[in-house]
XYZ file of N, CA, C and O in Angstrom:
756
model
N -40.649 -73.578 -33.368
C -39.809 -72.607 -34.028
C -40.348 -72.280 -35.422
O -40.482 -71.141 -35.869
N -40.701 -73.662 -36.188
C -41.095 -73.180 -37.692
C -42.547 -71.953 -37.288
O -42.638 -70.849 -37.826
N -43.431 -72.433 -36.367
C -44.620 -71.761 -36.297
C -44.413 -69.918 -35.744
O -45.151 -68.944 -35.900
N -43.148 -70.071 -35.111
C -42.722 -68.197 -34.756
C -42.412 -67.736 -36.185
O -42.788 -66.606 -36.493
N -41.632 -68.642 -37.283
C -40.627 -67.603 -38.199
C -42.213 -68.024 -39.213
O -42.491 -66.992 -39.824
N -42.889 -68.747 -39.433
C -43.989 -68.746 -40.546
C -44.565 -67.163 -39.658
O -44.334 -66.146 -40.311
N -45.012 -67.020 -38.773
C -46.299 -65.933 -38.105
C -45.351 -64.479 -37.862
O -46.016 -63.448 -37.757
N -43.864 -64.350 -37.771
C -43.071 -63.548 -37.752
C -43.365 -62.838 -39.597
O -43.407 -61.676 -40.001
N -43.521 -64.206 -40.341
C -42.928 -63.629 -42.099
C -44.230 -62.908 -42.375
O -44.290 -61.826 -42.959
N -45.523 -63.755 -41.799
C -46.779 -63.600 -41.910
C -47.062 -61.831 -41.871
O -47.483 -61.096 -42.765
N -46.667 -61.535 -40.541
C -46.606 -60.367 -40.023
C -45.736 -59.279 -40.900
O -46.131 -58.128 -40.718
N -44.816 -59.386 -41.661
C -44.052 -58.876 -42.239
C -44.431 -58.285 -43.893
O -44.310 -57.211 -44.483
N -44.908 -59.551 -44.195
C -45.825 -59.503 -45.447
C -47.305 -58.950 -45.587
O -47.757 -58.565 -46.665
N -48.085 -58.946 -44.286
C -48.854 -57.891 -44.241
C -48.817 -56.985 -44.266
O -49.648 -56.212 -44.741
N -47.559 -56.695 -43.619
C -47.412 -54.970 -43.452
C -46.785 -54.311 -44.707
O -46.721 -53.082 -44.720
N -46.341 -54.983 -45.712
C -45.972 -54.644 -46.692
C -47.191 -54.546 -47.800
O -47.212 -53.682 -48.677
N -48.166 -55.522 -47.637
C -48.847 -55.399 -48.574
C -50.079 -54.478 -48.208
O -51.001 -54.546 -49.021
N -50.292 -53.498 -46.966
C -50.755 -52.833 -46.496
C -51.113 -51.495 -47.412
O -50.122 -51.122 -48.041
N -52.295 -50.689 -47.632
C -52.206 -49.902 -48.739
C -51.743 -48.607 -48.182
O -52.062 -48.153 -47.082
N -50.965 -48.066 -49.048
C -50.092 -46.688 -48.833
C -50.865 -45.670 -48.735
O -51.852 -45.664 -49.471
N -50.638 -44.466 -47.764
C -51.231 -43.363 -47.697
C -50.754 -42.428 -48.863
O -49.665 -42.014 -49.260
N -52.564 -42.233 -49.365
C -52.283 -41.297 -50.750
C -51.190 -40.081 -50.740
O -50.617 -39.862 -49.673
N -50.996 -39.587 -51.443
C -49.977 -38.126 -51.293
C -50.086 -37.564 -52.584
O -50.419 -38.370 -53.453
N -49.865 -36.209 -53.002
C -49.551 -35.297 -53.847
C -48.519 -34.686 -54.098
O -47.967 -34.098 -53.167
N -47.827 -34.629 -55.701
C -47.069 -34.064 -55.660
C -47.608 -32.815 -55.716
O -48.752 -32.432 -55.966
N -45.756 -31.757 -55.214
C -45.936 -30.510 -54.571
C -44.559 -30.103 -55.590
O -43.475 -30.194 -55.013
N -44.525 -29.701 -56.925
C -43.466 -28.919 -57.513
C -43.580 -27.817 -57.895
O -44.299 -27.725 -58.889
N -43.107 -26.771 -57.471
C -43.693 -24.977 -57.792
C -42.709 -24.912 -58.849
O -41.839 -25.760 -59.047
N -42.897 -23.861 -59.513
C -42.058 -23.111 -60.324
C -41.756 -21.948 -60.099
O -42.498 -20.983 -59.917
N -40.257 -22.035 -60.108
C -39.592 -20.292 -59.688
C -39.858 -19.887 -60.678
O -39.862 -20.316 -61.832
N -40.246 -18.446 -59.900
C -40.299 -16.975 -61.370
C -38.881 -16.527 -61.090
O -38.301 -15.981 -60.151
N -38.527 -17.029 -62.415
C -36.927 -16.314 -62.905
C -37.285 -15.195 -63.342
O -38.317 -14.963 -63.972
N -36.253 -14.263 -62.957
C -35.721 -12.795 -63.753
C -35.126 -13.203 -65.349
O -34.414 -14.183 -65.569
N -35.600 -12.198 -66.409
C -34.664 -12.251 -66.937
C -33.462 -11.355 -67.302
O -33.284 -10.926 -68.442
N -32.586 -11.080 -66.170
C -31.844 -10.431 -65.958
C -31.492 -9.762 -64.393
O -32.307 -9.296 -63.597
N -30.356 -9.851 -64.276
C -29.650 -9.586 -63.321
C -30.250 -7.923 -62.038
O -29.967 -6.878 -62.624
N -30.573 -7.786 -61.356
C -30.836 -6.836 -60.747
C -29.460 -6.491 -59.482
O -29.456 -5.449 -58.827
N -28.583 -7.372 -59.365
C -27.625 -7.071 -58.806
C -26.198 -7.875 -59.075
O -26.305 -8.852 -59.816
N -25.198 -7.653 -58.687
C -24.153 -8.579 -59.007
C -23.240 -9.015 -57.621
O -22.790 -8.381 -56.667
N -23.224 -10.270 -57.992
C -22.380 -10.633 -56.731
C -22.828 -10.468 -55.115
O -22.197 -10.540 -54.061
N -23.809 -10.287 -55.352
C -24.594 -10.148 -53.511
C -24.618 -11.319 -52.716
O -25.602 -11.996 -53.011
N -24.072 -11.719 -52.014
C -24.518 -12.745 -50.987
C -25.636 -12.706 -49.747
O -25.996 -11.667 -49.194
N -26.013 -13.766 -49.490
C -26.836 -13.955 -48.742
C -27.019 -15.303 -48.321
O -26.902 -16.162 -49.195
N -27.431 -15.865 -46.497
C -28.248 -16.949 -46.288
C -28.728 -17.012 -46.520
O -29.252 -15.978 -46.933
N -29.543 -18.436 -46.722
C -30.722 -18.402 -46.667
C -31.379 -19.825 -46.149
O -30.966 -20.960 -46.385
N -32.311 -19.499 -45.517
C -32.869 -20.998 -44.310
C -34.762 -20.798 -44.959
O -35.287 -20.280 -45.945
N -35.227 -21.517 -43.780
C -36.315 -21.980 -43.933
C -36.512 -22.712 -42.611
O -35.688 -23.353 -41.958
N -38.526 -22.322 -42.235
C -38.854 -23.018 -41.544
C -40.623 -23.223 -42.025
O -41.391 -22.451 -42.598
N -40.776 -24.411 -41.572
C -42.087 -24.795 -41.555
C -42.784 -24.704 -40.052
O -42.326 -25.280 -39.065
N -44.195 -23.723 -40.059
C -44.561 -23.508 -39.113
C -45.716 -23.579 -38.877
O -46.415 -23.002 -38.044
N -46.073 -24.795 -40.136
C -47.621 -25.271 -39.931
C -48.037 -25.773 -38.829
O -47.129 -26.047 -38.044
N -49.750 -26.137 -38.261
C -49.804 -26.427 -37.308
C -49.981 -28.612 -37.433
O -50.087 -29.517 -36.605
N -49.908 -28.510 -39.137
C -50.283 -29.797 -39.389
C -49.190 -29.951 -41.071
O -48.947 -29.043 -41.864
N -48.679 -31.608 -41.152
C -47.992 -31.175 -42.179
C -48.629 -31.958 -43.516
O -47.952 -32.381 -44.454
N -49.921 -32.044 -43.405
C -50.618 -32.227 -45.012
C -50.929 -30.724 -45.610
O -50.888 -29.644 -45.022
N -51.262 -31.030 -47.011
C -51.005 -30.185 -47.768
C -52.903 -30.428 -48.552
O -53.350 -29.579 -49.322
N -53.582 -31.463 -48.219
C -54.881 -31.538 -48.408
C -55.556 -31.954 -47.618
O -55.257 -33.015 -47.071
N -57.136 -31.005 -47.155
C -58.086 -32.070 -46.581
C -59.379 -32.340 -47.864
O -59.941 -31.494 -48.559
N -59.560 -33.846 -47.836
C -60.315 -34.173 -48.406
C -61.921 -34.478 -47.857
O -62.183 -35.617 -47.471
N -63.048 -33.345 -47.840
C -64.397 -34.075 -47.101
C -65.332 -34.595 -48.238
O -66.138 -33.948 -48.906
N -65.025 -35.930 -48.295
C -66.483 -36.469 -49.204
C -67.679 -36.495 -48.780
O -68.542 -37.227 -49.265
N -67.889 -35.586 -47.690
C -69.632 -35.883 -47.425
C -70.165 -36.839 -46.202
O -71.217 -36.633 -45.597
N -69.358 -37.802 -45.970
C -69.892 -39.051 -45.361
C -69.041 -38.850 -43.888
O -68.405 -39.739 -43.323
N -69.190 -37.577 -43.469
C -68.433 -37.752 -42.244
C -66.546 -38.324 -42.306
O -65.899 -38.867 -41.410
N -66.270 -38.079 -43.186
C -64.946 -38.534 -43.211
C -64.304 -37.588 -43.926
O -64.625 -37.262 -45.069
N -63.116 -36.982 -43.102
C -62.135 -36.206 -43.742
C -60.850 -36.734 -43.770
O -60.090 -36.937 -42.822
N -60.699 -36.921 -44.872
C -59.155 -37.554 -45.511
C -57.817 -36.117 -45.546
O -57.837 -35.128 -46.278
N -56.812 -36.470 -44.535
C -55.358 -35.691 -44.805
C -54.869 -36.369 -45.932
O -54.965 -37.595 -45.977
N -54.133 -35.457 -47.246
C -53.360 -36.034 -48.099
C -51.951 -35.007 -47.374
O -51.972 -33.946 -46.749
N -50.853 -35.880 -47.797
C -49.318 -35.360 -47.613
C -48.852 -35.011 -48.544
O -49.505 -35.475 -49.479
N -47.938 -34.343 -48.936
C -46.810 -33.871 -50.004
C -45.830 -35.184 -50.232
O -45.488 -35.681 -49.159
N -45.200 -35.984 -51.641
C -44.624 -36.174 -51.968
C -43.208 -35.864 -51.214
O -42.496 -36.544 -50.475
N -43.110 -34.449 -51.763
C -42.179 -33.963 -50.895
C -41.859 -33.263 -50.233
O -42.944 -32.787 -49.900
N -41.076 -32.693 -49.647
C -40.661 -32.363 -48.126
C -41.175 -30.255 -48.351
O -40.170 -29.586 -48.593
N -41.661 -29.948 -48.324
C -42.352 -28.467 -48.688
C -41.111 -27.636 -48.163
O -40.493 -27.096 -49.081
N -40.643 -27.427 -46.990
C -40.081 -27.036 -46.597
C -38.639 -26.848 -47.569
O -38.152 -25.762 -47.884
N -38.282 -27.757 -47.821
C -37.279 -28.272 -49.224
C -37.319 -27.568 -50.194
O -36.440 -26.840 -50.655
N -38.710 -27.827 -50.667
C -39.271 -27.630 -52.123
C -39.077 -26.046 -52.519
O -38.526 -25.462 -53.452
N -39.916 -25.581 -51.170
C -40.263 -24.187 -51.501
C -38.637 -23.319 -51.162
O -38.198 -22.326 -51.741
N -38.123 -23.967 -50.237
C -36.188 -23.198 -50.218
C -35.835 -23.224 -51.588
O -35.767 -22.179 -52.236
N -35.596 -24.379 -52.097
C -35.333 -24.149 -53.760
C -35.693 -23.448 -54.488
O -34.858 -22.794 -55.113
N -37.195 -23.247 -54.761
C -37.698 -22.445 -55.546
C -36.904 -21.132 -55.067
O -35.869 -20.760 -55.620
N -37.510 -20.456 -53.957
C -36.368 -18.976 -53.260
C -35.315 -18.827 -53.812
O -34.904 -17.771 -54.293
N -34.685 -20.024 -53.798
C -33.031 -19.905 -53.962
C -33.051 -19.423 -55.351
O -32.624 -18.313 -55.665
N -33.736 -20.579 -56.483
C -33.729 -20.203 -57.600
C -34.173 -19.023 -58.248
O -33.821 -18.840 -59.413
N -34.854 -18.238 -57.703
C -35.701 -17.061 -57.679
C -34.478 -15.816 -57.800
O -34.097 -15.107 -58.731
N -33.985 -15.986 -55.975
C -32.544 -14.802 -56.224
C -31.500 -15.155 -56.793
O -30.528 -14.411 -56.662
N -31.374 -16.257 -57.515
C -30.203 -16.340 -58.022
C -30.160 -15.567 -59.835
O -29.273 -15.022 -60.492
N -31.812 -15.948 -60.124
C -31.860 -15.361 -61.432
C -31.922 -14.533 -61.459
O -32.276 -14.186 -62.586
N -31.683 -13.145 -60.335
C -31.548 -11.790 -59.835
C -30.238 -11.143 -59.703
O -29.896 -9.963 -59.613
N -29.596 -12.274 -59.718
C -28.188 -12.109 -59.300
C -27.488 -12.123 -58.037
O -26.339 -11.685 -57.982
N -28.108 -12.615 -56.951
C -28.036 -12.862 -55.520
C -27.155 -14.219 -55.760
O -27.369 -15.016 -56.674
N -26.154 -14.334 -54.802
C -25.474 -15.634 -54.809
C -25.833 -15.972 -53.141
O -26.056 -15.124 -52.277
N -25.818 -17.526 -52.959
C -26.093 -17.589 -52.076
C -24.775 -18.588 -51.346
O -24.187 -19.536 -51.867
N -24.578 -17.985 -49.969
C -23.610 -18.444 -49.210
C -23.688 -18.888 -48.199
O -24.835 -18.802 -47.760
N -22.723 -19.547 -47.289
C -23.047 -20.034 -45.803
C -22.948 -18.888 -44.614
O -23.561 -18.858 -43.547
N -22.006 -17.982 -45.126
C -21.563 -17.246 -44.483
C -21.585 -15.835 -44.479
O -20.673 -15.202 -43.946
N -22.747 -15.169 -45.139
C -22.724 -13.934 -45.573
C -23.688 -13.443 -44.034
O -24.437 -14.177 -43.390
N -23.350 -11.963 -43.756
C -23.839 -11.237 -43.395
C -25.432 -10.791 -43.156
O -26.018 -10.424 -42.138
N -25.847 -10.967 -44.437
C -27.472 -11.000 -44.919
C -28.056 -12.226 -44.705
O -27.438 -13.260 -44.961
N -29.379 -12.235 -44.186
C -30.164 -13.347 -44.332
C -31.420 -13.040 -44.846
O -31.966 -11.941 -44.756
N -31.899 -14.106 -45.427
C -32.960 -14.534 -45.813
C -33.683 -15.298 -45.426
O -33.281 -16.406 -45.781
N -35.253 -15.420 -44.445
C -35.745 -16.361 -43.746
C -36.983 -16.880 -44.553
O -37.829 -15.995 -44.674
N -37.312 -18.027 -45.117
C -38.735 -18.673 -45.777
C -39.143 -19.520 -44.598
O -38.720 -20.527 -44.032
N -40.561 -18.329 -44.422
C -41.466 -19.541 -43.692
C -42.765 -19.514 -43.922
O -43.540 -18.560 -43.853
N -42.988 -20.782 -44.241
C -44.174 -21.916 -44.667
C -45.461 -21.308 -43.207
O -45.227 -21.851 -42.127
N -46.174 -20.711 -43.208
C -47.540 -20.697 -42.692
C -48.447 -21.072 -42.976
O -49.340 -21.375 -42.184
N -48.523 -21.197 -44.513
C -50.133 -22.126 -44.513
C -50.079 -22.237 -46.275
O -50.018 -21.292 -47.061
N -50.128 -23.937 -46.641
C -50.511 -24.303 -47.782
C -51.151 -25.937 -47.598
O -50.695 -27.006 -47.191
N -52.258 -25.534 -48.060
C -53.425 -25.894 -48.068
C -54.499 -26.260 -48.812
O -55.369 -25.815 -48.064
N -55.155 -26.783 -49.815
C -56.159 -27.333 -50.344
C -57.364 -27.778 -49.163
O -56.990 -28.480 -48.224
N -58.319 -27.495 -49.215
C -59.420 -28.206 -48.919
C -60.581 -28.740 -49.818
O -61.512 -27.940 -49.923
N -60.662 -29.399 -50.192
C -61.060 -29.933 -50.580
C -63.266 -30.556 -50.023
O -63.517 -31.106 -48.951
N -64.282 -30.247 -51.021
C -65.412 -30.751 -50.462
C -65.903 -31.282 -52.237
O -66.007 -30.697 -53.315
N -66.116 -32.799 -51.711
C -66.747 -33.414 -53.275
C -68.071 -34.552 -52.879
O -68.220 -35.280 -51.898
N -68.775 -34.373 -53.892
C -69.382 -35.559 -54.108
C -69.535 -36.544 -55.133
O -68.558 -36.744 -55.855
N -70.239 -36.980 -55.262
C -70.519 -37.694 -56.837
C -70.761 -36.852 -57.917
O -70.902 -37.466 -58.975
N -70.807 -36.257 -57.952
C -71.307 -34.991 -59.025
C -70.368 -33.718 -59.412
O -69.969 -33.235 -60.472
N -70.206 -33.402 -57.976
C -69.191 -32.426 -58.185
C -68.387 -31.816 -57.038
O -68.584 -32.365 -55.954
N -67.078 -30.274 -57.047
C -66.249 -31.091 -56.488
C -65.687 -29.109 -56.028
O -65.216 -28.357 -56.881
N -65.850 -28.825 -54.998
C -64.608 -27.544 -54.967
C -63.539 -27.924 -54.020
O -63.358 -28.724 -53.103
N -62.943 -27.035 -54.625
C -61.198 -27.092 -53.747
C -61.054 -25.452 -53.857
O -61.266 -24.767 -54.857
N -60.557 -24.933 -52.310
C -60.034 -23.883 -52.164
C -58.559 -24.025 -51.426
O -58.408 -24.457 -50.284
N -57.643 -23.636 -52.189
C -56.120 -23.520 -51.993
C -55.627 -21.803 -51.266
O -55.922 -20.643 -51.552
N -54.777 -22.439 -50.259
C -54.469 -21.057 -49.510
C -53.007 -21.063 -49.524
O -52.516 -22.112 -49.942
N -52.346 -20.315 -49.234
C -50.752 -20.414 -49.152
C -50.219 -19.355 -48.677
O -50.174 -18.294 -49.299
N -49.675 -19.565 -47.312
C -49.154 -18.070 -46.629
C -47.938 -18.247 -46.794
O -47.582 -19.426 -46.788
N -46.803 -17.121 -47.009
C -45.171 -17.281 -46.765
C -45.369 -15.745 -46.578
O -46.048 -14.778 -46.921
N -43.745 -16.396 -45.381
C -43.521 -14.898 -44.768
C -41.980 -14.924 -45.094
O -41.238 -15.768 -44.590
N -41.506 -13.873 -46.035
C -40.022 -13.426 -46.341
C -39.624 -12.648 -45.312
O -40.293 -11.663 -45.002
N -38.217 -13.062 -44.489
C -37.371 -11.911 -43.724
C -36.292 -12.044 -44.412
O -35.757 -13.072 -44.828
N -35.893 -10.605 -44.551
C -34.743 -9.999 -45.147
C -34.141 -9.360 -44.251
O -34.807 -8.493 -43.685
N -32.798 -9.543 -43.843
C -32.209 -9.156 -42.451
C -30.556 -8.688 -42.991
O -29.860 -9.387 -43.727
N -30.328 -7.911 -42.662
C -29.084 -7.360 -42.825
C -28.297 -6.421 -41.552
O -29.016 -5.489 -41.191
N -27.089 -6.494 -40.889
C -26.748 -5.604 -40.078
C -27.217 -4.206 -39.475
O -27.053 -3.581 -38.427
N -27.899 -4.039 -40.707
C -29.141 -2.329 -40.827
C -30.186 -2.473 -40.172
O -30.632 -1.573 -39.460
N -30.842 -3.831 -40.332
C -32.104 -3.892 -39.920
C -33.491 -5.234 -40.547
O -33.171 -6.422 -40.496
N -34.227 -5.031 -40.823
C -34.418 -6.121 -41.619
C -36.190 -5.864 -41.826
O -36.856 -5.070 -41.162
N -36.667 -6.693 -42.835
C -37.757 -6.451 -43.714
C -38.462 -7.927 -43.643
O -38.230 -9.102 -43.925
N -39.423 -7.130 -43.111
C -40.698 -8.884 -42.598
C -41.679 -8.915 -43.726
O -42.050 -7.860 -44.242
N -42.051 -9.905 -44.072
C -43.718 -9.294 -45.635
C -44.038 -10.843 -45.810
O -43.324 -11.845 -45.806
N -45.471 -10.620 -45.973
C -46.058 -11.691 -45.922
C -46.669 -11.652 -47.110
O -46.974 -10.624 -47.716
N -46.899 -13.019 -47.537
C -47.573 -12.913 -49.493
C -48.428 -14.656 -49.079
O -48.307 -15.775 -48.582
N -49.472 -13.478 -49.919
C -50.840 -14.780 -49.453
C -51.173 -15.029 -51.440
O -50.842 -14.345 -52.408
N -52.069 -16.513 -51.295
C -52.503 -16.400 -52.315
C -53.602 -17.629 -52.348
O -53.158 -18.728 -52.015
N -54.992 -17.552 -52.718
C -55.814 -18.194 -52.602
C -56.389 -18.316 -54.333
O -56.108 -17.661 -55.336
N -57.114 -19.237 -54.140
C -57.059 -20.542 -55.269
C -58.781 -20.582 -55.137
O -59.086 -20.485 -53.948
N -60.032 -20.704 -56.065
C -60.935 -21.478 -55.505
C -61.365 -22.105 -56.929
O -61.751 -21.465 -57.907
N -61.291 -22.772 -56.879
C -62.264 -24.350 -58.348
C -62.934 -25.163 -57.971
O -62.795 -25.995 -57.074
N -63.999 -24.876 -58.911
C -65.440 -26.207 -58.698
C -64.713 -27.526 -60.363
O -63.979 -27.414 -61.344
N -65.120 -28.042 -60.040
C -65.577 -29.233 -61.099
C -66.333 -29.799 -61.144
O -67.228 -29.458 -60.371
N -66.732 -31.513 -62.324
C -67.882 -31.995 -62.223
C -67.132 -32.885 -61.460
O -65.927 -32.764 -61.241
N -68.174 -34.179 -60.873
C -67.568 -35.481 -60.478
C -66.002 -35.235 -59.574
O -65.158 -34.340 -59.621
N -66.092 -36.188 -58.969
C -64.449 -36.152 -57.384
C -63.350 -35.374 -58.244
O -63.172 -35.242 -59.455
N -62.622 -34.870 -56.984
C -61.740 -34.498 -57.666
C -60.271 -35.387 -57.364
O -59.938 -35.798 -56.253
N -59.686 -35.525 -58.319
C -58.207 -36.541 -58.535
C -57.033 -35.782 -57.641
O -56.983 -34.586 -57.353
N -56.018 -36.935 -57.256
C -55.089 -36.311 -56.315
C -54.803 -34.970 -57.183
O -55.066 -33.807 -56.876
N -53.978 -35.645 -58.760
C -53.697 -34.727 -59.716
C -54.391 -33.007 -59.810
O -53.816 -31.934 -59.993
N -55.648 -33.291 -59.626
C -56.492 -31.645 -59.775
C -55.842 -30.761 -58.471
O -55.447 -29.595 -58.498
N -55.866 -31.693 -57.336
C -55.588 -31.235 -56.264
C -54.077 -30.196 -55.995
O -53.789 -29.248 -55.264
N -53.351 -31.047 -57.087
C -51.874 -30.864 -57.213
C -52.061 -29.799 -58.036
O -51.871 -28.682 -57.554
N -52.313 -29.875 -58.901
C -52.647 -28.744 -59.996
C -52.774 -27.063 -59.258
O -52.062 -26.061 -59.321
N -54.016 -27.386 -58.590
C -54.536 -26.278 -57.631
C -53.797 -25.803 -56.864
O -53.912 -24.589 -56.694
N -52.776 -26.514 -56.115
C -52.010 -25.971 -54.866
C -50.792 -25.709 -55.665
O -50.235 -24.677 -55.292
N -50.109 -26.406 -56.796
C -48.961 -25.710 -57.180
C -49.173 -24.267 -57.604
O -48.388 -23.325 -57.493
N -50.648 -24.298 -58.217
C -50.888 -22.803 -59.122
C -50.702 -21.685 -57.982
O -49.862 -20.810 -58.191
N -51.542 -21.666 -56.623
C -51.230 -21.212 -55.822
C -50.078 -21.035 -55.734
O -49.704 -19.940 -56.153
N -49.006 -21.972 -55.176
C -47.768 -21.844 -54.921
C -46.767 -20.783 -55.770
O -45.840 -20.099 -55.337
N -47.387 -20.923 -57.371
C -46.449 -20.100 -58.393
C -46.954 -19.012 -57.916
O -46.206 -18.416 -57.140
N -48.027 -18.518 -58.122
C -48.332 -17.258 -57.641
C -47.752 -16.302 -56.407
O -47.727 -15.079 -56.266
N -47.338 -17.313 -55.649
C -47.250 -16.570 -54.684
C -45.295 -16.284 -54.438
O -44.600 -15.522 -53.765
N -45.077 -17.308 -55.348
C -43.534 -17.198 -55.654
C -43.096 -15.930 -56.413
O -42.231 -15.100 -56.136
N -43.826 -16.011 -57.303
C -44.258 -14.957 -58.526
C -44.560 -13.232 -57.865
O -44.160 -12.197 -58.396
N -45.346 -13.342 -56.620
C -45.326 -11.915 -55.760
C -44.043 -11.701 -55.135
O -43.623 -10.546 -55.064
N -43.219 -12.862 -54.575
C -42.172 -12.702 -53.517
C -41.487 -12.174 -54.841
O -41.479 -10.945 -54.769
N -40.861 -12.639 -56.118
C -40.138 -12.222 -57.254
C -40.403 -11.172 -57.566
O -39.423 -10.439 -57.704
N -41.672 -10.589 -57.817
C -41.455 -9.363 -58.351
C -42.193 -7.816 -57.207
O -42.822 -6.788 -57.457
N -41.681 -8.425 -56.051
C -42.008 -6.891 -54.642
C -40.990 -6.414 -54.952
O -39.871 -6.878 -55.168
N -41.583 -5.052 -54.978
C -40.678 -3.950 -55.497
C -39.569 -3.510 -54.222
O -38.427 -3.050 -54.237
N -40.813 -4.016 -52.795
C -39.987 -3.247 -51.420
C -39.004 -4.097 -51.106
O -37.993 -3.693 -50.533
N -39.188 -5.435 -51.459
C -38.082 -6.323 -50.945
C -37.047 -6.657 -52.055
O -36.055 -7.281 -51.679
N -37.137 -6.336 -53.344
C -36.509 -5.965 -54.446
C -35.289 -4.667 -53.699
O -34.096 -4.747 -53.406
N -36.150 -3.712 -53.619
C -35.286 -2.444 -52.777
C -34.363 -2.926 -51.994
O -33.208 -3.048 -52.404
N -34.667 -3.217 -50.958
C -33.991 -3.715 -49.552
C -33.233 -4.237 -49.849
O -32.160 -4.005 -49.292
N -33.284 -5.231 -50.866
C -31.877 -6.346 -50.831
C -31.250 -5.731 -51.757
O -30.101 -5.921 -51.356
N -31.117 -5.002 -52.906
C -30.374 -4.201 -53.619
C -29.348 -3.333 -52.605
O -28.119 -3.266 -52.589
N -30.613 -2.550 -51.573
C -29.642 -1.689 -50.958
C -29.010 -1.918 -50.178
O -27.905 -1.404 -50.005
N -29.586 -2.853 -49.400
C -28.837 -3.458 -48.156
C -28.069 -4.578 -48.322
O -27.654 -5.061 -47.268
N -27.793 -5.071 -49.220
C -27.094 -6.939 -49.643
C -25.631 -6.462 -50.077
O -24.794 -7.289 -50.438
């Protein structure tokens, strides 16, 4: 019995002291309005992730080995918030039950990453597709935004993070200020 619960704890304590899979944080920043473009509008609003993989970096050092890094946090999450925060500084309120929807979906954010000892590029991609849907009809638009940086010497989770949030603002930053989907939800919300 002592020799199951010693090789049971054994087992337990390895797996704890096992090293953690790296990850990056993933925090965008909403482009706030400053100022109201409508009052009192409601709207859903959801989200889906429709990647075909859910890291957010590939890392190739050269040696035949490509490293997936993950997000911190949950993208899908991350990037609803930002949205939310986006129409709200517009003046969009958002509800469970309104009429209008709003669909965020995640197609492609991405870093790839190629380094060596010396030096280091990362190209960042980031697809989102906004639907704007209302009883009338509804408004599909897709907003891309690509990223490319060299450096000297590897590059750090941190650079990595750097790179894909900048992306990310950017492309938050197009969904905030489209004039057509600006329109639509004015007229139709």
């Amino acid at each position: 019995m002592k020799k199951l619960v010693l090789a049971a704890s054994l087992v337990v304590l390895t797996a704890c002291s096992a090293p953690q899979k790296e990850q990056i944080s993933v925090i965008p920043t909403a482009s706030l309005s400053t100022s109201n473009l409508v009052e009192n509008k409601t709207y859903t609003l959801s989200s889906k992730d429709v990647r075909a993989a859910q890291y957010v970096a590939l890392v190739d050092s050269g040696r035949s080995n490509i490293e997936p890094i993950h997000a911190q946090q949950n993208m899908r999450i991350t990037l609803e918030n930002a949205i939310a925060q986006q129409f709200e500084s517009q003046g969009y309120r958002a509800s469970v039950n309104s009429e209008n929807s709003v669909v965020l979906e995640i197609q492609e954010a991405l870093v790839t990453v190629k380094h060596t000892i010396m030096e280091n590029q990362m190209d960042g991609k980031v697809t989102l597709e906004v639907t704007a849907e209302t009883p009338q009809g509804k408004l599909v638009k897709t907003f891309k935004g690509t990223a490319v940086r060299t450096g000297t010497l590897s590059a750090s989770n941190d650079d990595i993070s750097m790179v894909l949030n900048d992306v990310i603002n950017l492309v938050l930053a197009d969904i905030s200020n489209d004039q057509e989907l600006q329109n639509y939800m004015k007229e139709r919300f």
